[in-house]
mmCIF file of C-alpha atoms and ligand atoms in Angstrom:
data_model
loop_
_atom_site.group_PDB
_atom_site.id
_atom_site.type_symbol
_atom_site.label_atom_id
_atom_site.label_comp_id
_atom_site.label_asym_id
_atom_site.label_seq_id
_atom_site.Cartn_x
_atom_site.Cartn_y
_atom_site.Cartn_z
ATOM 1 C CA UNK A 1 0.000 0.000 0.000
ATOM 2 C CA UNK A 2 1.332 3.394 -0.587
ATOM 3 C CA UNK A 3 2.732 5.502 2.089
ATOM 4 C CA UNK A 4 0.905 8.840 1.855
ATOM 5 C CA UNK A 5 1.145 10.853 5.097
ATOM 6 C CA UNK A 6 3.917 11.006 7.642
ATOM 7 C CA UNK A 7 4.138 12.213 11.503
ATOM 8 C CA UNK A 8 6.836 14.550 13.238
ATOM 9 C CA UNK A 9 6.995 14.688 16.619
ATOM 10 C CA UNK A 10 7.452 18.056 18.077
ATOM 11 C CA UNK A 11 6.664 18.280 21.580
ATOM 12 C CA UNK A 12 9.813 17.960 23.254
ATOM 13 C CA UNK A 13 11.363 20.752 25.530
ATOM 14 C CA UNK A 14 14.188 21.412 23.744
ATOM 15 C CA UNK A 15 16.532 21.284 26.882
ATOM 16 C CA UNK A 16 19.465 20.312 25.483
ATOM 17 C CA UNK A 17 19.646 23.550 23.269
ATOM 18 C CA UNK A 18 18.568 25.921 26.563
ATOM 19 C CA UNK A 19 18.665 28.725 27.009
ATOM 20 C CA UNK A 20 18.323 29.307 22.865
ATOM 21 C CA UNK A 21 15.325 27.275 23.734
ATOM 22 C CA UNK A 22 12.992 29.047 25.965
ATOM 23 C CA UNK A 23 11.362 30.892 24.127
ATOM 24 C CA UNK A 24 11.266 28.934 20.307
ATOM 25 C CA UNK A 25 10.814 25.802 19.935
ATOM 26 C CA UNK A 26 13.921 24.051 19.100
ATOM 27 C CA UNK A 27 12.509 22.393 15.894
ATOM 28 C CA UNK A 28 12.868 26.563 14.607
ATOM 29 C CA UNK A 29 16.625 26.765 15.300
ATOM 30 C CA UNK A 30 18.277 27.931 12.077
ATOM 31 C CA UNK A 31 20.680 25.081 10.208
ATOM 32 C CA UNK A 32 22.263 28.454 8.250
ATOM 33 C CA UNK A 33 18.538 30.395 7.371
ATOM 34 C CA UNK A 34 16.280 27.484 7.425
ATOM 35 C CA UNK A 35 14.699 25.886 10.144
ATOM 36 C CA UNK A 36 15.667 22.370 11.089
ATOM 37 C CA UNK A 37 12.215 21.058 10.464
ATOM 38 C CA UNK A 38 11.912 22.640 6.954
ATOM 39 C CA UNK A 39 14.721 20.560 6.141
ATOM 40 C CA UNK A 40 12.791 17.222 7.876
ATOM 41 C CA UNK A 41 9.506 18.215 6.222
ATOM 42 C CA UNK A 42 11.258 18.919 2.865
ATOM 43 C CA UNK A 43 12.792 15.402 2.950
ATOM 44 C CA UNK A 44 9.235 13.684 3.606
ATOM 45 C CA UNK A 45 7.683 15.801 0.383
ATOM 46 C CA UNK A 46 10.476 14.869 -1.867
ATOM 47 C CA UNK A 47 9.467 11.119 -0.949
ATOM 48 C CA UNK A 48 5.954 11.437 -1.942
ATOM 49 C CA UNK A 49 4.240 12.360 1.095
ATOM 50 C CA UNK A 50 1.779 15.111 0.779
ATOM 51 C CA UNK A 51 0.260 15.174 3.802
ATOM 52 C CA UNK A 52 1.921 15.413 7.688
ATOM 53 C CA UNK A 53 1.110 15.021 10.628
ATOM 54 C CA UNK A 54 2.851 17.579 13.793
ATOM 55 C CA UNK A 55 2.218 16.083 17.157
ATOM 56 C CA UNK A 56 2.849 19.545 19.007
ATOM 57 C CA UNK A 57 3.126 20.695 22.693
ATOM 58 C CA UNK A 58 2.552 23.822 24.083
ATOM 59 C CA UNK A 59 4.757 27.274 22.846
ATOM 60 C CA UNK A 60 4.900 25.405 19.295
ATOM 61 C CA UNK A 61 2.437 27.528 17.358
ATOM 62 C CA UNK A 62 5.167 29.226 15.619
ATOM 63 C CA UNK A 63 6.285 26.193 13.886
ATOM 64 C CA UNK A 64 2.814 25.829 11.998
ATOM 65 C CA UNK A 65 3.119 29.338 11.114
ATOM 66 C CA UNK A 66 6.124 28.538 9.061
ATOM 67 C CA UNK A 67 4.177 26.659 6.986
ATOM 68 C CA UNK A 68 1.226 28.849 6.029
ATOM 69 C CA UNK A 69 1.848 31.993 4.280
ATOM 70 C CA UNK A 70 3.061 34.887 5.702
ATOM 71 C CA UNK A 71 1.021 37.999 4.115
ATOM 72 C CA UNK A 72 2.486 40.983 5.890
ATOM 73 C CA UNK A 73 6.217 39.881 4.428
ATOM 74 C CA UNK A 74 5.064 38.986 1.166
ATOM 75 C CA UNK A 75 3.146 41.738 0.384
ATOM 76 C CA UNK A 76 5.773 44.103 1.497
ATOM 77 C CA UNK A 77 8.658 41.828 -0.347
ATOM 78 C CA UNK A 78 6.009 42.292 -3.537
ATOM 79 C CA UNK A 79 6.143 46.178 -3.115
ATOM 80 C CA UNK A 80 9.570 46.574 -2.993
ATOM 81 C CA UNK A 81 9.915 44.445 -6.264
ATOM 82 C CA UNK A 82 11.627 41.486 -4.495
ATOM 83 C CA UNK A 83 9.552 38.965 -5.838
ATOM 84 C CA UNK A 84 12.135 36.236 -5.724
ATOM 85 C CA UNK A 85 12.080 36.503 -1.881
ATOM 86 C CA UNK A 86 8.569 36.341 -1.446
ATOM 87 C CA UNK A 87 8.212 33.220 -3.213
ATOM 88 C CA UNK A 88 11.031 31.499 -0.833
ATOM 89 C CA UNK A 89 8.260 32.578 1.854
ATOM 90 C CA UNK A 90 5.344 31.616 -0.615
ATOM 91 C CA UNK A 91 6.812 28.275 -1.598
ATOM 92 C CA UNK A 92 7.199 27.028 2.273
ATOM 93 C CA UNK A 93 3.101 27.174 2.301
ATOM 94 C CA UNK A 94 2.864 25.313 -0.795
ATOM 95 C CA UNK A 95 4.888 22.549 0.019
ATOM 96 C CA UNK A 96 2.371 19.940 2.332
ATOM 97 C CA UNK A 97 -1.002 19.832 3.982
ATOM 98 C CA UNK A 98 -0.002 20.135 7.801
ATOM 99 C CA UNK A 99 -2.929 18.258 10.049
ATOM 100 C CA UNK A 100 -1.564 19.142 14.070
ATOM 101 C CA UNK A 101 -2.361 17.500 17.010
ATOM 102 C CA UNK A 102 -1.514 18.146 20.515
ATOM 103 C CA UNK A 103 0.058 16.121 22.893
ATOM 104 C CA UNK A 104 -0.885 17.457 26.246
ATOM 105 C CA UNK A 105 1.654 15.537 28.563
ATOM 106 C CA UNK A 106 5.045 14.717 27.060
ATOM 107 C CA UNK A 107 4.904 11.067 27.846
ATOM 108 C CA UNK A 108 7.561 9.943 25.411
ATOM 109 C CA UNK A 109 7.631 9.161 21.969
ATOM 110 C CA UNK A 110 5.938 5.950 21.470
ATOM 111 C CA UNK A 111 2.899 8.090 23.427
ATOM 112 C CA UNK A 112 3.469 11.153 20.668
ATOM 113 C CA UNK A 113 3.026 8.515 17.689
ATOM 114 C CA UNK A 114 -0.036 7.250 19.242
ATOM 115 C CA UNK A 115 -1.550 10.539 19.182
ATOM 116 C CA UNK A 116 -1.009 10.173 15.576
ATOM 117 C CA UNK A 117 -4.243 6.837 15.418
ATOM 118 C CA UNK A 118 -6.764 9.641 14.091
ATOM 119 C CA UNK A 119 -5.335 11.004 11.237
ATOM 120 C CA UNK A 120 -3.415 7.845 10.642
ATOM 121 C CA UNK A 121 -6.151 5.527 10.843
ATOM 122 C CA UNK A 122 -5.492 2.239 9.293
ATOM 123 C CA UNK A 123 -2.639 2.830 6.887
ATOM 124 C CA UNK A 124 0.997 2.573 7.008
ATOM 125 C CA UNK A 125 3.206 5.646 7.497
ATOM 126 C CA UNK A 126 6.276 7.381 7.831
ATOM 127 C CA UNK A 127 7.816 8.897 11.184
ATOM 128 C CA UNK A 128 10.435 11.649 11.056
ATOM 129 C CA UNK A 129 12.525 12.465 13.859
ATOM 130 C CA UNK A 130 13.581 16.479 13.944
ATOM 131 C CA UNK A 131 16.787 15.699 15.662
ATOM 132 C CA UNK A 132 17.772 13.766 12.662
ATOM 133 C CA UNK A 133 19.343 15.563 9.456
ATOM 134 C CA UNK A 134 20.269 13.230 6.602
ATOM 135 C CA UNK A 135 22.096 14.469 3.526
ATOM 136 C CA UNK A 136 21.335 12.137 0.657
ATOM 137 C CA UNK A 137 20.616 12.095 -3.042
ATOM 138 C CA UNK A 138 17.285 9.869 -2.272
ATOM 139 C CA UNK A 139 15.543 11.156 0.535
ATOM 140 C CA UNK A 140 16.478 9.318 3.655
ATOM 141 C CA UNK A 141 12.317 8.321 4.006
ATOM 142 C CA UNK A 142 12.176 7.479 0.115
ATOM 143 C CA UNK A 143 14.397 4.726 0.478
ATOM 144 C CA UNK A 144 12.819 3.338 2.986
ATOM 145 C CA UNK A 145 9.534 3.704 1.974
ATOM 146 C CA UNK A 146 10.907 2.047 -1.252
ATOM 147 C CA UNK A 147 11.833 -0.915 0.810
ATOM 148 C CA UNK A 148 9.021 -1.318 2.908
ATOM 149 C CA UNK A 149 6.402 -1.112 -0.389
ATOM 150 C CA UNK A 150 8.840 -3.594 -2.273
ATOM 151 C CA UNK A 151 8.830 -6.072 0.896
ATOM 152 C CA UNK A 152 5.479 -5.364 2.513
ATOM 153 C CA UNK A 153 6.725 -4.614 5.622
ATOM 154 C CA UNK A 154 7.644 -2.212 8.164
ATOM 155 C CA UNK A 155 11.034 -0.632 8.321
ATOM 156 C CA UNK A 156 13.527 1.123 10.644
ATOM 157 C CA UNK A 157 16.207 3.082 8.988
ATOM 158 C CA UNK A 158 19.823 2.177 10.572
ATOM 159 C CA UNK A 159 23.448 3.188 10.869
ATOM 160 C CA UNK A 160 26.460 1.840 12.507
ATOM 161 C CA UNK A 161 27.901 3.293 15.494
ATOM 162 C CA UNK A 162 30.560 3.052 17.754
ATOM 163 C CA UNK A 163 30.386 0.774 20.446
ATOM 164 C CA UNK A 164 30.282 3.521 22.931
ATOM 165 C CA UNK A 165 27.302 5.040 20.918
ATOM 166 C CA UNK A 166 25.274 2.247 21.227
ATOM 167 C CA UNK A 167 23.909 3.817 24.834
ATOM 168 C CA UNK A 168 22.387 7.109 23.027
ATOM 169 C CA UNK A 169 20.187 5.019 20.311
ATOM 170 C CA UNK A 170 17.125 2.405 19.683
ATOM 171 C CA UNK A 171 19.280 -0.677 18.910
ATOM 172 C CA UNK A 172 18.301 -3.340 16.377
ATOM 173 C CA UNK A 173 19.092 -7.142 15.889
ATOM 174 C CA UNK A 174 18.212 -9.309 13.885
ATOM 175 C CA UNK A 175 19.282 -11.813 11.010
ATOM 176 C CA UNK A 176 21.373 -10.213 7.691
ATOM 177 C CA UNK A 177 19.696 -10.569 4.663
ATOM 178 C CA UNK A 178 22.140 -8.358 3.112
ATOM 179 C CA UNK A 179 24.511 -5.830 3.171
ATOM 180 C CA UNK A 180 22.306 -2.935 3.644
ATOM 181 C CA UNK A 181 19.309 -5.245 5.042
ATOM 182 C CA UNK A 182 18.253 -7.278 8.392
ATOM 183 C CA UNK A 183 15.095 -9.366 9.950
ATOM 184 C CA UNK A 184 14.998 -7.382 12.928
ATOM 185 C CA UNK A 185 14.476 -9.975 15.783
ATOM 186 C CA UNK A 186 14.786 -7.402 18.458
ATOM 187 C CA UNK A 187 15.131 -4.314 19.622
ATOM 188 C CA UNK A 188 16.519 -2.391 22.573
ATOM 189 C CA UNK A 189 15.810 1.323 24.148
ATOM 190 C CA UNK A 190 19.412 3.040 24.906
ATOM 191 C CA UNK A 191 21.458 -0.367 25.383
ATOM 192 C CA UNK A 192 24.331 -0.448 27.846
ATOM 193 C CA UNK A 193 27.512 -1.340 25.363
ATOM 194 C CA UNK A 194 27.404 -5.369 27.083
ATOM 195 C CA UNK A 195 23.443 -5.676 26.020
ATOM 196 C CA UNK A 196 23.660 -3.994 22.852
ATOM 197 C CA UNK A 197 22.288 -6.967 20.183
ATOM 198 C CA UNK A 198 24.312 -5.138 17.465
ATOM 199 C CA UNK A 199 25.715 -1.461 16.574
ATOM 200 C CA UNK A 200 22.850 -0.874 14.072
ATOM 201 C CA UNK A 201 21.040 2.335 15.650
ATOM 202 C CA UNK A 202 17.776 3.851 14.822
ATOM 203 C CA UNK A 203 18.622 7.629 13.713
ATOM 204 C CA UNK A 204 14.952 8.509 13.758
ATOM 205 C CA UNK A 205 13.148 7.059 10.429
ATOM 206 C CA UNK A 206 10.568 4.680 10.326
ATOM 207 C CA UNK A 207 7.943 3.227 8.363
ATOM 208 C CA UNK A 208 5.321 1.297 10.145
ATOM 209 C CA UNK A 209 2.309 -0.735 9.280
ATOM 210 C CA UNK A 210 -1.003 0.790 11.729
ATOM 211 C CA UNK A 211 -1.094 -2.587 14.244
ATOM 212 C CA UNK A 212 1.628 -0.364 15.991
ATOM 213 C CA UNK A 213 -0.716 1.639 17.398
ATOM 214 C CA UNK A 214 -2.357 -0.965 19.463
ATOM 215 C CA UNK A 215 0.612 -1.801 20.240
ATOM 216 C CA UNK A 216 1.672 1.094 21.805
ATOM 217 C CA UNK A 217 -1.498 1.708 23.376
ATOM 218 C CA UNK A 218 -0.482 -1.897 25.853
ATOM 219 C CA UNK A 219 3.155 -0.666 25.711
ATOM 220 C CA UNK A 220 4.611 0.127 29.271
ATOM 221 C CA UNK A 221 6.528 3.186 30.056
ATOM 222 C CA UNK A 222 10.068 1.642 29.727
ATOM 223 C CA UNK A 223 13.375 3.310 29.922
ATOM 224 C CA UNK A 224 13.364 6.976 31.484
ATOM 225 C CA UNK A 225 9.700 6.327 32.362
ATOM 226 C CA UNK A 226 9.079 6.913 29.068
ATOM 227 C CA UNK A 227 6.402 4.945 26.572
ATOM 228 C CA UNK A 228 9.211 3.948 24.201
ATOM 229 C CA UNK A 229 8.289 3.414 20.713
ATOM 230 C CA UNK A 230 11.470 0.855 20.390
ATOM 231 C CA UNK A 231 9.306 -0.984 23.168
ATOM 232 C CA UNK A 232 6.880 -1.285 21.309
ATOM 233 C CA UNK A 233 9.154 -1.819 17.525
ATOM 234 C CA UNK A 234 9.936 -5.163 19.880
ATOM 235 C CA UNK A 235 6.390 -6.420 20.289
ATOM 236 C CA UNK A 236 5.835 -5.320 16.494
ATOM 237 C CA UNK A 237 8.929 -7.160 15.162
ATOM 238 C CA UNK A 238 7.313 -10.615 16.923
ATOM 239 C CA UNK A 239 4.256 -10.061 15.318
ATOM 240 C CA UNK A 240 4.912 -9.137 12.068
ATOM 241 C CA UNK A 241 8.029 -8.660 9.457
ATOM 242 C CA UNK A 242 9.985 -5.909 10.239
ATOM 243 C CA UNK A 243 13.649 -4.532 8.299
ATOM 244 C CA UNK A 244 15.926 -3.078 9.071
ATOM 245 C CA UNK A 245 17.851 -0.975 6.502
ATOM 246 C CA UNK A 246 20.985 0.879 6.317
ATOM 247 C CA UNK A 247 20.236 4.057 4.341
ATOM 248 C CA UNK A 248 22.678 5.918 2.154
ATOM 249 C CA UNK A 249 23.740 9.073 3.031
ATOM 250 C CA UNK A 250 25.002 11.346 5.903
ATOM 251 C CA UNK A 251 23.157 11.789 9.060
ATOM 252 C CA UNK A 252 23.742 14.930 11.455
ATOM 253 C CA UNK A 253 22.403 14.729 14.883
ATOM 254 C CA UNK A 254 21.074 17.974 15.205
ATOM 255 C CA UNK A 255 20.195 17.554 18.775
ATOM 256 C CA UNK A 256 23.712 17.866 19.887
ATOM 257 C CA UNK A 257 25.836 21.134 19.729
ATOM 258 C CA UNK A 258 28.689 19.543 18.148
ATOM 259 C CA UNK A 259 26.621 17.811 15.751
ATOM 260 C CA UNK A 260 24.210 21.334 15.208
ATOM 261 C CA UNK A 261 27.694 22.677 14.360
ATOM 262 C CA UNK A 262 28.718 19.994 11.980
ATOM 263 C CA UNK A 263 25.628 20.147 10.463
ATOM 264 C CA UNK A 264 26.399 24.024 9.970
ATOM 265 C CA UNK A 265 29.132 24.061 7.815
ATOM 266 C CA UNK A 266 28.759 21.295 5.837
ATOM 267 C CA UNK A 267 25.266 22.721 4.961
ATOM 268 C CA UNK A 268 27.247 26.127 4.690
ATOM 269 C CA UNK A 269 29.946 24.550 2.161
ATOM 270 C CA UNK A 270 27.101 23.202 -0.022
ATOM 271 C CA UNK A 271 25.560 26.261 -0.643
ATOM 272 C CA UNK A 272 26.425 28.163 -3.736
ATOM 273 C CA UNK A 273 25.886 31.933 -2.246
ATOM 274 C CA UNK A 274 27.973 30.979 1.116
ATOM 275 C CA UNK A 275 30.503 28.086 0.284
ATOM 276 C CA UNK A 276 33.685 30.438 -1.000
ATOM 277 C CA UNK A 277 33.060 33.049 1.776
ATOM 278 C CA UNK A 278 32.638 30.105 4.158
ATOM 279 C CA UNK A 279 36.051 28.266 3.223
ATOM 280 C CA UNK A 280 38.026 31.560 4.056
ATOM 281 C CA UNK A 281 36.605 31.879 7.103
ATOM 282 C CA UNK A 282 37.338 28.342 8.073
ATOM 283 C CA UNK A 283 40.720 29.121 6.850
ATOM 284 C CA UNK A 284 41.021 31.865 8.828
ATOM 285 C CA UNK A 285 39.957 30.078 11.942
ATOM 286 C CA UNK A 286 42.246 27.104 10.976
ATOM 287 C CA UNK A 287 45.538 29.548 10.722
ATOM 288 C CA UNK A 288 44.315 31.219 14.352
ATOM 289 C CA UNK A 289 44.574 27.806 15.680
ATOM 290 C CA UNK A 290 48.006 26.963 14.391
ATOM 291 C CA UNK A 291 49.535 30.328 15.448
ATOM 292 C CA UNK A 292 49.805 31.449 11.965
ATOM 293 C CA UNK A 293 48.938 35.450 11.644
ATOM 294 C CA UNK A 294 46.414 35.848 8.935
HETATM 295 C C1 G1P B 1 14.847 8.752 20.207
HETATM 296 C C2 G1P B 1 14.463 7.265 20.189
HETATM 297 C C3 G1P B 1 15.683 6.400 19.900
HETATM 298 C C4 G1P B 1 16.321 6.850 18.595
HETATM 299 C C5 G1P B 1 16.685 8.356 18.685
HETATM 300 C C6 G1P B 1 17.213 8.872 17.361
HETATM 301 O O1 G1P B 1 15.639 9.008 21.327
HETATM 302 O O2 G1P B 1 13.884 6.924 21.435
HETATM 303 O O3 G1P B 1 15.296 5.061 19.813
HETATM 304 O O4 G1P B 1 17.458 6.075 18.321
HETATM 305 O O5 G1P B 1 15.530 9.130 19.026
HETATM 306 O O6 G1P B 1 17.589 10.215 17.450
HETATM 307 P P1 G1P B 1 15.968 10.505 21.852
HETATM 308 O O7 G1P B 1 17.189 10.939 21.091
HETATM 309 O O8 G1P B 1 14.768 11.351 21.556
HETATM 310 O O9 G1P B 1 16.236 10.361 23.311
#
């Protein structure tokens, strides 16, 4: 069945990114002049998916003002004959339908993709993580919905990471049926290093048949308290088929300072109107490091 309408989670506090944080939600942080979740929703429209679902929290209004047009700066860009500009505003509208719905007690994120069940209903979808940049030539979410509509099944995307990484992730294992693919068997909420099953980690992109729902509705709050949706990825994964897929592509996570940063400037070097000006000032930085006067 075709995948047609995907779900972001956006309810979370943002505390890692405080004090920058208190005010905006963190999915509206800037990667250069776009907002991390343009980049996220961007991804699921190139794949296909017209229509998305934002499971917000409170203070998050601004982020579905992004997506609707903005007539006081686009009349005003019109005026002063900067057309151009006003249809980089314009265009953001254009791009999805955006369906919200609020989730009124952060209860983790298996809890935020069950407030998804009534737009959802009984199809299969796509979840996006914000956190979660991925450079790629195919959209991350295109490849695996590519996968999952090939195999009829669900799918987690994966990476390898370090063994000491395994601790900050959803952890898969399973059965190769590939290089790139796996059976999952099981699955694993922020492993220590000795449980981990494998160093295949979830970097937030999924595509799920509906039963997870009820799944999640029986799922207990797990690690931090939390109703994981890994937990309940387990209790799927015994029921029905679930893959596992290594994507292609590179895969920033924005939730971290260091990888916000990294994300930064290799977004900054891509970009045709920054990259040269960009590359001197890394230069410059590099020389100022070495003790070289510039
Ligand atoms: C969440 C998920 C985890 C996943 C991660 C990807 O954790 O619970 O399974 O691997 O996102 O970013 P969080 O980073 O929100 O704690």
């Amino acid at each position: 069945m075709k995948i047609r309408k995907a779900v972001i989670p956006c309810a979370g506090l943002g505390t890692r990114f405080l004090p920058a944080t208190k005010a905006i939600p963190k999915e509206m942080m800037p990667i250069i002049d776009i907002p991390m979740i343009q980049y996220i929703v961007e991804e699921a429209v190139r794949a296909g998916i017209q229509d998305i679902v934002f499971i917000t929290g409170r203070n998050k209004d601004s982020i579905v003002d992004h997506f609707d047009y903005s007539f006081e700066i686009e009349t005003m860009l019109d005026r002063k004959g900067n057309t151009p500009l006003a249809d980089v505003s314009r265009n953001i509208a254009k791009l999805c339908n955006i369906i919200t719905i609020r989730q009124k007690n952060p209860m983790g994120l298996g809890h935020a993709v069950l407030c998804a069940e009534p737009v959802i209903g009984n199809e299969p979808f796509a979840i996006l993580l914000g956190d979660d940049l991925v450079d790629s030539k195919v959209p991350c979410i295109g490849q695996l919905i590519e996968i999952a509509e090939k195999n009829q099944a669900s799918v987690v995307g994966v990476m390898e990471v370090p063994e000491k990484e395994v601790t900050k992730y959803g952890i898969v294992g399973g059965d190769r049926i590939n290089d790139r693919l796996t059976h999952v068997r099981t699955l694993i909420e922020k492993p220590s290093v000795e449980e981990a099953p494998s160093r295949l980690a979830i970097p937030g992109r999924y595509v799920l048949s509906a039963s997870i729902f009820d799944i999640l509705r029986r799922t207990q709050p797990g690690k931090g308290g939390e109703i994981q949706l890994t937990d309940g990825l387990k209790t799927l994964a015994e029921r029905e088929k679930l893959l596992a897929y290594e994507f292609e592509g590179t895969r920033y996570d924005t939730g971290d300072r260091i990888g916000y940063i990294d994300a930064t400037i290799a977004f900054a070097l891509k970009r045709p109107d920054l990259s040269e000006d960009v590359k001197k000032l890394l230069k410059k930085h590099m020389a100022n490091l070495e003790g070289v006067v510039t």
